[in-house]
Amino acid sequence: MNLKRLMGLATLFCLAAILPLACGKGAVKSETKDVGYTTLSTGENPTSGAPHGHIKKTTPPLTLEDIWNQLKPANLAWNVPDNMQLGEPQNASLVLTGKLALGDLEKRLKRKKFGGDLAGAKKVEISTDLTAKMTGDGFTVVQVGPARQATTGDTTQWKWTLTPNQEGDQQKIHVDLMASVMVDGVEKSAPVTSLDKTVEVTSTLGQKLGKLFSSPWLWIFLVLLIVLGYYGLSSQNKKKA
């Protein structure tokens, strides 16, 4: 066997030994790319435990509870008359502040008399955008100013004019305070608090008489009374004759 033939066999032997290793290394690299770990750098092996490449962190969408936890504390007080007269309009108001203490806010409302009597005060959690609405069965409620307001100032105030349309000592006034919040890019309303007040509505003697004479049943009763009286007098006159 000559020297050239021996060198050729040795070369083939080396290639046969190196080729499988090269193929295996290429397969591992290819497998690493095809695993689907979009957070791994090229050439990382996902099976070697926690990846050491760059991880892309994804922020989950905020839930209503997450946003609720970001609300800020504030103090609230509201005024509604304790007693009202039928058909006579009176003022009511709601004041919100993050600066004044609860007791100081109550004193301020009593002193300035924003409208009515102090109906109550409490601590609440608010957003920077609130909507307040007042309703009442048996009342005409007129909002004075916008129902939706920003709470970026020291004090935020809502005002209403109330006109009672029916008398009674259990007339109800209700207020809903709602916060506007963004949840996953969509604006939603979250309840802040609900307020209730019982008002006594009275009427004057003239109003009572007017209501009485405006009733159709009264006139029906009077007509029946006149007819019965007429027949009664006719019967007596016939007996005398």
PDB file of C-alpha atoms in Angstrom:
ATOM      1  CA  MET A   1       0.000   0.000   0.000  1.00  0.00           C
ATOM      2  CA  ASN A   2       1.571   3.292  -1.030  1.00  0.00           C
ATOM      3  CA  LEU A   3       1.768   6.500   1.017  1.00  0.00           C
ATOM      4  CA  LYS A   4      -0.881   8.374  -1.010  1.00  0.00           C
ATOM      5  CA  ARG A   5      -3.456   5.659  -0.412  1.00  0.00           C
ATOM      6  CA  LEU A   6      -2.774   5.667   3.345  1.00  0.00           C
ATOM      7  CA  MET A   7      -3.201   9.448   3.490  1.00  0.00           C
ATOM      8  CA  GLY A   8      -6.484   9.208   1.611  1.00  0.00           C
ATOM      9  CA  LEU A   9      -7.850   6.592   4.020  1.00  0.00           C
ATOM     10  CA  ALA A  10      -6.815   8.708   7.000  1.00  0.00           C
ATOM     11  CA  THR A  11      -8.587  11.728   5.540  1.00  0.00           C
ATOM     12  CA  LEU A  12     -11.796   9.740   4.999  1.00  0.00           C
ATOM     13  CA  PHE A  13     -11.575   8.407   8.564  1.00  0.00           C
ATOM     14  CA  CYS A  14     -11.271  11.943  10.005  1.00  0.00           C
ATOM     15  CA  LEU A  15     -14.181  13.221   7.936  1.00  0.00           C
ATOM     16  CA  ALA A  16     -16.314  10.281   9.071  1.00  0.00           C
ATOM     17  CA  ALA A  17     -15.537  11.124  12.700  1.00  0.00           C
ATOM     18  CA  ILE A  18     -16.084  14.903  12.433  1.00  0.00           C
ATOM     19  CA  LEU A  19     -19.255  14.881  10.285  1.00  0.00           C
ATOM     20  CA  PRO A  20     -21.657  13.400  12.893  1.00  0.00           C
ATOM     21  CA  LEU A  21     -20.467  15.930  15.490  1.00  0.00           C
ATOM     22  CA  ALA A  22     -21.012  18.792  13.088  1.00  0.00           C
ATOM     23  CA  CYS A  23     -24.471  17.504  12.185  1.00  0.00           C
ATOM     24  CA  GLY A  24     -25.382  17.084  15.850  1.00  0.00           C
ATOM     25  CA  LYS A  25     -24.285  20.613  16.730  1.00  0.00           C
ATOM     26  CA  GLY A  26     -26.326  22.002  13.859  1.00  0.00           C
ATOM     27  CA  ALA A  27     -29.382  20.002  14.980  1.00  0.00           C
ATOM     28  CA  VAL A  28     -29.176  21.415  18.517  1.00  0.00           C
ATOM     29  CA  LYS A  29     -28.936  24.919  17.176  1.00  0.00           C
ATOM     30  CA  SER A  30     -31.861  24.354  14.849  1.00  0.00           C
ATOM     31  CA  GLU A  31     -33.932  22.845  17.678  1.00  0.00           C
ATOM     32  CA  THR A  32     -33.224  25.827  19.878  1.00  0.00           C
ATOM     33  CA  LYS A  33     -34.588  28.198  17.266  1.00  0.00           C
ATOM     34  CA  ASP A  34     -37.706  26.126  16.612  1.00  0.00           C
ATOM     35  CA  VAL A  35     -38.799  25.689  20.252  1.00  0.00           C
ATOM     36  CA  GLY A  36     -40.823  28.883  20.099  1.00  0.00           C
ATOM     37  CA  TYR A  37     -39.337  30.798  23.044  1.00  0.00           C
ATOM     38  CA  THR A  38     -39.741  34.294  21.708  1.00  0.00           C
ATOM     39  CA  THR A  39     -38.155  35.657  24.903  1.00  0.00           C
ATOM     40  CA  LEU A  40     -34.788  33.829  24.353  1.00  0.00           C
ATOM     41  CA  SER A  41     -31.724  35.145  22.612  1.00  0.00           C
ATOM     42  CA  THR A  42     -30.438  33.211  19.550  1.00  0.00           C
ATOM     43  CA  GLY A  43     -28.464  30.136  20.538  1.00  0.00           C
ATOM     44  CA  GLU A  44     -30.005  29.811  24.046  1.00  0.00           C
ATOM     45  CA  ASN A  45     -31.022  26.314  25.098  1.00  0.00           C
ATOM     46  CA  PRO A  46     -34.505  26.371  26.741  1.00  0.00           C
ATOM     47  CA  THR A  47     -34.013  22.942  28.310  1.00  0.00           C
ATOM     48  CA  SER A  48     -31.111  24.065  30.495  1.00  0.00           C
ATOM     49  CA  GLY A  49     -33.376  25.565  33.222  1.00  0.00           C
ATOM     50  CA  ALA A  50     -34.337  29.237  33.450  1.00  0.00           C
ATOM     51  CA  PRO A  51     -33.361  31.132  30.285  1.00  0.00           C
ATOM     52  CA  HIS A  52     -30.484  33.588  30.587  1.00  0.00           C
ATOM     53  CA  GLY A  53     -31.496  35.640  27.556  1.00  0.00           C
ATOM     54  CA  HIS A  54     -33.498  38.853  27.461  1.00  0.00           C
ATOM     55  CA  ILE A  55     -37.089  38.419  28.753  1.00  0.00           C
ATOM     56  CA  LYS A  56     -39.866  40.593  27.335  1.00  0.00           C
ATOM     57  CA  LYS A  57     -42.202  41.544  30.190  1.00  0.00           C
ATOM     58  CA  THR A  58     -45.865  42.032  29.252  1.00  0.00           C
ATOM     59  CA  THR A  59     -47.988  44.286  31.488  1.00  0.00           C
ATOM     60  CA  PRO A  60     -51.436  42.723  32.088  1.00  0.00           C
ATOM     61  CA  PRO A  61     -54.488  44.957  31.490  1.00  0.00           C
ATOM     62  CA  LEU A  62     -55.734  46.846  34.535  1.00  0.00           C
ATOM     63  CA  THR A  63     -58.851  45.486  36.184  1.00  0.00           C
ATOM     64  CA  LEU A  64     -61.542  47.516  37.923  1.00  0.00           C
ATOM     65  CA  GLU A  65     -60.123  46.407  41.264  1.00  0.00           C
ATOM     66  CA  ASP A  66     -56.645  47.638  40.283  1.00  0.00           C
ATOM     67  CA  ILE A  67     -57.989  51.068  39.442  1.00  0.00           C
ATOM     68  CA  TRP A  68     -60.179  51.132  42.552  1.00  0.00           C
ATOM     69  CA  ASN A  69     -57.040  50.655  44.647  1.00  0.00           C
ATOM     70  CA  GLN A  70     -55.587  53.810  43.065  1.00  0.00           C
ATOM     71  CA  LEU A  71     -58.469  56.065  44.145  1.00  0.00           C
ATOM     72  CA  LYS A  72     -57.807  58.855  46.604  1.00  0.00           C
ATOM     73  CA  PRO A  73     -59.629  59.579  49.898  1.00  0.00           C
ATOM     74  CA  ALA A  74     -61.910  62.587  50.255  1.00  0.00           C
ATOM     75  CA  ASN A  75     -64.562  63.976  52.590  1.00  0.00           C
ATOM     76  CA  LEU A  76     -68.152  64.492  51.510  1.00  0.00           C
ATOM     77  CA  ALA A  77     -71.070  66.394  53.008  1.00  0.00           C
ATOM     78  CA  TRP A  78     -74.495  67.190  51.607  1.00  0.00           C
ATOM     79  CA  ASN A  79     -77.401  69.478  52.424  1.00  0.00           C
ATOM     80  CA  VAL A  80     -81.098  68.795  51.904  1.00  0.00           C
ATOM     81  CA  PRO A  81     -83.994  70.578  53.694  1.00  0.00           C
ATOM     82  CA  ASP A  82     -85.568  68.634  56.563  1.00  0.00           C
ATOM     83  CA  ASN A  83     -88.961  70.267  55.970  1.00  0.00           C
ATOM     84  CA  MET A  84     -90.402  71.615  52.747  1.00  0.00           C
ATOM     85  CA  GLN A  85     -93.669  73.188  51.658  1.00  0.00           C
ATOM     86  CA  LEU A  86     -95.643  71.760  48.797  1.00  0.00           C
ATOM     87  CA  GLY A  87     -94.820  73.515  45.524  1.00  0.00           C
ATOM     88  CA  GLU A  88     -92.079  75.699  47.034  1.00  0.00           C
ATOM     89  CA  PRO A  89     -88.593  75.163  45.487  1.00  0.00           C
ATOM     90  CA  GLN A  90     -85.576  74.910  47.789  1.00  0.00           C
ATOM     91  CA  ASN A  91     -81.867  74.313  47.290  1.00  0.00           C
ATOM     92  CA  ALA A  92     -79.811  71.191  47.965  1.00  0.00           C
ATOM     93  CA  SER A  93     -76.089  70.630  47.524  1.00  0.00           C
ATOM     94  CA  LEU A  94     -73.230  68.168  47.795  1.00  0.00           C
ATOM     95  CA  VAL A  95     -69.672  69.289  48.588  1.00  0.00           C
ATOM     96  CA  LEU A  96     -66.528  67.189  48.188  1.00  0.00           C
ATOM     97  CA  THR A  97     -63.009  68.055  49.343  1.00  0.00           C
ATOM     98  CA  GLY A  98     -59.675  66.373  49.891  1.00  0.00           C
ATOM     99  CA  LYS A  99     -58.287  69.292  51.891  1.00  0.00           C
ATOM    100  CA  LEU A 100     -60.735  69.926  54.736  1.00  0.00           C
ATOM    101  CA  ALA A 101     -61.216  67.512  57.622  1.00  0.00           C
ATOM    102  CA  LEU A 102     -64.669  65.983  57.943  1.00  0.00           C
ATOM    103  CA  GLY A 103     -65.608  68.092  60.967  1.00  0.00           C
ATOM    104  CA  ASP A 104     -64.393  71.301  59.307  1.00  0.00           C
ATOM    105  CA  LEU A 105     -66.407  70.504  56.193  1.00  0.00           C
ATOM    106  CA  GLU A 106     -69.577  70.062  58.264  1.00  0.00           C
ATOM    107  CA  LYS A 107     -68.988  73.394  59.992  1.00  0.00           C
ATOM    108  CA  ARG A 108     -68.434  75.094  56.652  1.00  0.00           C
ATOM    109  CA  LEU A 109     -71.715  73.821  55.245  1.00  0.00           C
ATOM    110  CA  LYS A 110     -73.613  74.859  58.352  1.00  0.00           C
ATOM    111  CA  ARG A 111     -72.026  78.304  58.270  1.00  0.00           C
ATOM    112  CA  LYS A 112     -72.361  79.030  54.546  1.00  0.00           C
ATOM    113  CA  LYS A 113     -75.735  77.317  54.191  1.00  0.00           C
ATOM    114  CA  PHE A 114     -75.170  76.008  50.665  1.00  0.00           C
ATOM    115  CA  GLY A 115     -78.756  74.801  50.689  1.00  0.00           C
ATOM    116  CA  GLY A 116     -81.011  73.011  53.132  1.00  0.00           C
ATOM    117  CA  ASP A 117     -79.915  71.407  56.379  1.00  0.00           C
ATOM    118  CA  LEU A 118     -76.879  69.195  56.857  1.00  0.00           C
ATOM    119  CA  ALA A 119     -78.094  65.774  55.740  1.00  0.00           C
ATOM    120  CA  GLY A 120     -74.871  63.890  56.452  1.00  0.00           C
ATOM    121  CA  ALA A 121     -71.106  63.655  56.011  1.00  0.00           C
ATOM    122  CA  LYS A 122     -68.765  60.732  55.341  1.00  0.00           C
ATOM    123  CA  LYS A 123     -65.376  59.656  54.011  1.00  0.00           C
ATOM    124  CA  VAL A 124     -65.270  58.303  50.450  1.00  0.00           C
ATOM    125  CA  GLU A 125     -62.760  57.123  47.822  1.00  0.00           C
ATOM    126  CA  ILE A 126     -62.896  59.146  44.603  1.00  0.00           C
ATOM    127  CA  SER A 127     -61.372  59.412  41.130  1.00  0.00           C
ATOM    128  CA  THR A 128     -60.506  62.641  39.325  1.00  0.00           C
ATOM    129  CA  ASP A 129     -63.800  62.551  37.396  1.00  0.00           C
ATOM    130  CA  LEU A 130     -67.134  62.208  39.217  1.00  0.00           C
ATOM    131  CA  THR A 131     -70.836  62.387  38.348  1.00  0.00           C
ATOM    132  CA  ALA A 132     -73.518  63.192  40.946  1.00  0.00           C
ATOM    133  CA  LYS A 133     -77.255  62.780  40.314  1.00  0.00           C
ATOM    134  CA  MET A 134     -80.167  63.527  42.652  1.00  0.00           C
ATOM    135  CA  THR A 135     -83.605  61.944  42.283  1.00  0.00           C
ATOM    136  CA  GLY A 136     -86.778  61.846  44.358  1.00  0.00           C
ATOM    137  CA  ASP A 137     -90.277  60.417  43.907  1.00  0.00           C
ATOM    138  CA  GLY A 138     -92.744  63.249  44.317  1.00  0.00           C
ATOM    139  CA  PHE A 139     -90.113  65.925  43.560  1.00  0.00           C
ATOM    140  CA  THR A 140     -89.129  67.960  40.535  1.00  0.00           C
ATOM    141  CA  VAL A 141     -85.308  67.934  40.634  1.00  0.00           C
ATOM    142  CA  VAL A 142     -83.369  70.475  38.557  1.00  0.00           C
ATOM    143  CA  GLN A 143     -79.571  70.161  38.312  1.00  0.00           C
ATOM    144  CA  VAL A 144     -77.792  73.517  38.693  1.00  0.00           C
ATOM    145  CA  GLY A 145     -74.500  73.227  36.820  1.00  0.00           C
ATOM    146  CA  PRO A 146     -72.897  70.114  35.289  1.00  0.00           C
ATOM    147  CA  ALA A 147     -73.558  66.677  36.749  1.00  0.00           C
ATOM    148  CA  ARG A 148     -70.073  65.485  35.731  1.00  0.00           C
ATOM    149  CA  GLN A 149     -67.150  67.395  37.207  1.00  0.00           C
ATOM    150  CA  ALA A 150     -63.389  67.098  37.643  1.00  0.00           C
ATOM    151  CA  THR A 151     -62.190  66.879  41.248  1.00  0.00           C
ATOM    152  CA  THR A 152     -58.773  68.453  40.653  1.00  0.00           C
ATOM    153  CA  GLY A 153     -59.536  71.548  42.753  1.00  0.00           C
ATOM    154  CA  ASP A 154     -59.661  71.903  46.529  1.00  0.00           C
ATOM    155  CA  THR A 155     -63.470  71.707  46.598  1.00  0.00           C
ATOM    156  CA  THR A 156     -66.030  70.293  44.184  1.00  0.00           C
ATOM    157  CA  GLN A 157     -69.700  71.202  44.572  1.00  0.00           C
ATOM    158  CA  TRP A 158     -72.962  70.055  43.019  1.00  0.00           C
ATOM    159  CA  LYS A 159     -76.240  71.990  43.375  1.00  0.00           C
ATOM    160  CA  TRP A 160     -79.896  71.172  42.782  1.00  0.00           C
ATOM    161  CA  THR A 161     -83.288  72.839  43.102  1.00  0.00           C
ATOM    162  CA  LEU A 162     -86.012  70.663  44.636  1.00  0.00           C
ATOM    163  CA  THR A 163     -89.746  71.297  44.265  1.00  0.00           C
ATOM    164  CA  PRO A 164     -92.060  68.889  46.160  1.00  0.00           C
ATOM    165  CA  ASN A 165     -95.158  67.817  44.276  1.00  0.00           C
ATOM    166  CA  GLN A 166     -96.870  65.788  46.994  1.00  0.00           C
ATOM    167  CA  GLU A 167     -97.097  66.127  50.757  1.00  0.00           C
ATOM    168  CA  GLY A 168     -96.140  63.573  53.382  1.00  0.00           C
ATOM    169  CA  ASP A 169     -93.604  62.975  56.127  1.00  0.00           C
ATOM    170  CA  GLN A 170     -91.709  60.189  54.315  1.00  0.00           C
ATOM    171  CA  GLN A 171     -90.735  61.767  51.006  1.00  0.00           C
ATOM    172  CA  LYS A 172     -87.429  60.301  49.761  1.00  0.00           C
ATOM    173  CA  ILE A 173     -84.418  62.080  48.235  1.00  0.00           C
ATOM    174  CA  HIS A 174     -81.638  59.940  46.731  1.00  0.00           C
ATOM    175  CA  VAL A 175     -78.153  60.836  45.433  1.00  0.00           C
ATOM    176  CA  ASP A 176     -75.795  58.605  43.430  1.00  0.00           C
ATOM    177  CA  LEU A 177     -72.104  59.539  43.187  1.00  0.00           C
ATOM    178  CA  MET A 178     -70.247  57.706  40.410  1.00  0.00           C
ATOM    179  CA  ALA A 179     -66.552  57.676  39.480  1.00  0.00           C
ATOM    180  CA  SER A 180     -65.438  57.518  35.833  1.00  0.00           C
ATOM    181  CA  VAL A 181     -62.438  55.173  35.428  1.00  0.00           C
ATOM    182  CA  MET A 182     -60.585  53.612  32.493  1.00  0.00           C
ATOM    183  CA  VAL A 183     -60.465  49.809  32.448  1.00  0.00           C
ATOM    184  CA  ASP A 184     -58.425  48.239  29.637  1.00  0.00           C
ATOM    185  CA  GLY A 185     -58.880  51.370  27.546  1.00  0.00           C
ATOM    186  CA  VAL A 186     -62.656  51.545  28.067  1.00  0.00           C
ATOM    187  CA  GLU A 187     -64.358  54.115  30.298  1.00  0.00           C
ATOM    188  CA  LYS A 188     -66.561  52.607  32.992  1.00  0.00           C
ATOM    189  CA  SER A 189     -68.616  53.942  35.898  1.00  0.00           C
ATOM    190  CA  ALA A 190     -67.871  52.739  39.397  1.00  0.00           C
ATOM    191  CA  PRO A 191     -70.179  53.560  42.343  1.00  0.00           C
ATOM    192  CA  VAL A 192     -68.576  55.770  44.991  1.00  0.00           C
ATOM    193  CA  THR A 193     -71.514  56.108  47.386  1.00  0.00           C
ATOM    194  CA  SER A 194     -75.302  56.418  47.595  1.00  0.00           C
ATOM    195  CA  LEU A 195     -77.053  58.923  49.853  1.00  0.00           C
ATOM    196  CA  ASP A 196     -80.656  58.902  51.114  1.00  0.00           C
ATOM    197  CA  LYS A 197     -82.675  61.524  52.958  1.00  0.00           C
ATOM    198  CA  THR A 198     -86.265  61.549  54.255  1.00  0.00           C
ATOM    199  CA  VAL A 199     -88.042  64.901  53.909  1.00  0.00           C
ATOM    200  CA  GLU A 200     -91.321  66.053  55.430  1.00  0.00           C
ATOM    201  CA  VAL A 201     -93.511  67.969  52.966  1.00  0.00           C
ATOM    202  CA  THR A 202     -96.440  69.973  54.310  1.00  0.00           C
ATOM    203  CA  SER A 203     -99.114  72.139  52.674  1.00  0.00           C
ATOM    204  CA  THR A 204    -100.977  75.299  53.696  1.00  0.00           C
ATOM    205  CA  LEU A 205    -104.709  75.456  54.466  1.00  0.00           C
ATOM    206  CA  GLY A 206    -105.328  77.099  51.103  1.00  0.00           C
ATOM    207  CA  GLN A 207    -103.446  74.299  49.346  1.00  0.00           C
ATOM    208  CA  LYS A 208    -105.443  71.681  51.251  1.00  0.00           C
ATOM    209  CA  LEU A 209    -108.746  73.351  50.316  1.00  0.00           C
ATOM    210  CA  GLY A 210    -107.613  73.770  46.733  1.00  0.00           C
ATOM    211  CA  LYS A 211    -106.697  70.119  46.532  1.00  0.00           C
ATOM    212  CA  LEU A 212    -110.035  69.177  48.094  1.00  0.00           C
ATOM    213  CA  PHE A 213    -112.110  71.237  45.670  1.00  0.00           C
ATOM    214  CA  SER A 214    -110.067  70.046  42.697  1.00  0.00           C
ATOM    215  CA  SER A 215    -111.055  66.456  43.431  1.00  0.00           C
ATOM    216  CA  PRO A 216    -113.814  65.146  41.120  1.00  0.00           C
ATOM    217  CA  TRP A 217    -115.103  62.913  43.926  1.00  0.00           C
ATOM    218  CA  LEU A 218    -116.020  65.992  45.941  1.00  0.00           C
ATOM    219  CA  TRP A 219    -118.233  67.286  43.133  1.00  0.00           C
ATOM    220  CA  ILE A 220    -119.844  63.891  42.628  1.00  0.00           C
ATOM    221  CA  PHE A 221    -120.606  63.772  46.341  1.00  0.00           C
ATOM    222  CA  LEU A 222    -122.092  67.289  46.272  1.00  0.00           C
ATOM    223  CA  VAL A 223    -124.311  66.455  43.266  1.00  0.00           C
ATOM    224  CA  LEU A 224    -125.598  63.309  45.002  1.00  0.00           C
ATOM    225  CA  LEU A 225    -126.224  65.308  48.171  1.00  0.00           C
ATOM    226  CA  ILE A 226    -128.225  67.932  46.257  1.00  0.00           C
ATOM    227  CA  VAL A 227    -130.277  65.267  44.436  1.00  0.00           C
ATOM    228  CA  LEU A 228    -131.065  63.437  47.678  1.00  0.00           C
ATOM    229  CA  GLY A 229    -131.965  66.695  49.374  1.00  0.00           C
ATOM    230  CA  TYR A 230    -134.272  67.665  46.528  1.00  0.00           C
ATOM    231  CA  TYR A 231    -136.158  64.338  46.621  1.00  0.00           C
ATOM    232  CA  GLY A 232    -136.372  64.523  50.393  1.00  0.00           C
ATOM    233  CA  LEU A 233    -137.996  67.973  50.288  1.00  0.00           C
ATOM    234  CA  SER A 234    -140.359  66.864  47.515  1.00  0.00           C
ATOM    235  CA  SER A 235    -141.538  63.887  49.573  1.00  0.00           C
ATOM    236  CA  GLN A 236    -142.226  66.089  52.601  1.00  0.00           C
ATOM    237  CA  ASN A 237    -144.214  68.603  50.535  1.00  0.00           C
ATOM    238  CA  LYS A 238    -146.382  65.793  49.080  1.00  0.00           C
ATOM    239  CA  LYS A 239    -147.165  64.445  52.539  1.00  0.00           C
ATOM    240  CA  LYS A 240    -148.229  67.908  53.746  1.00  0.00           C
ATOM    241  CA  ALA A 241    -150.455  68.362  50.731  1.00  0.00           C
TER     242      ALA A 241
END
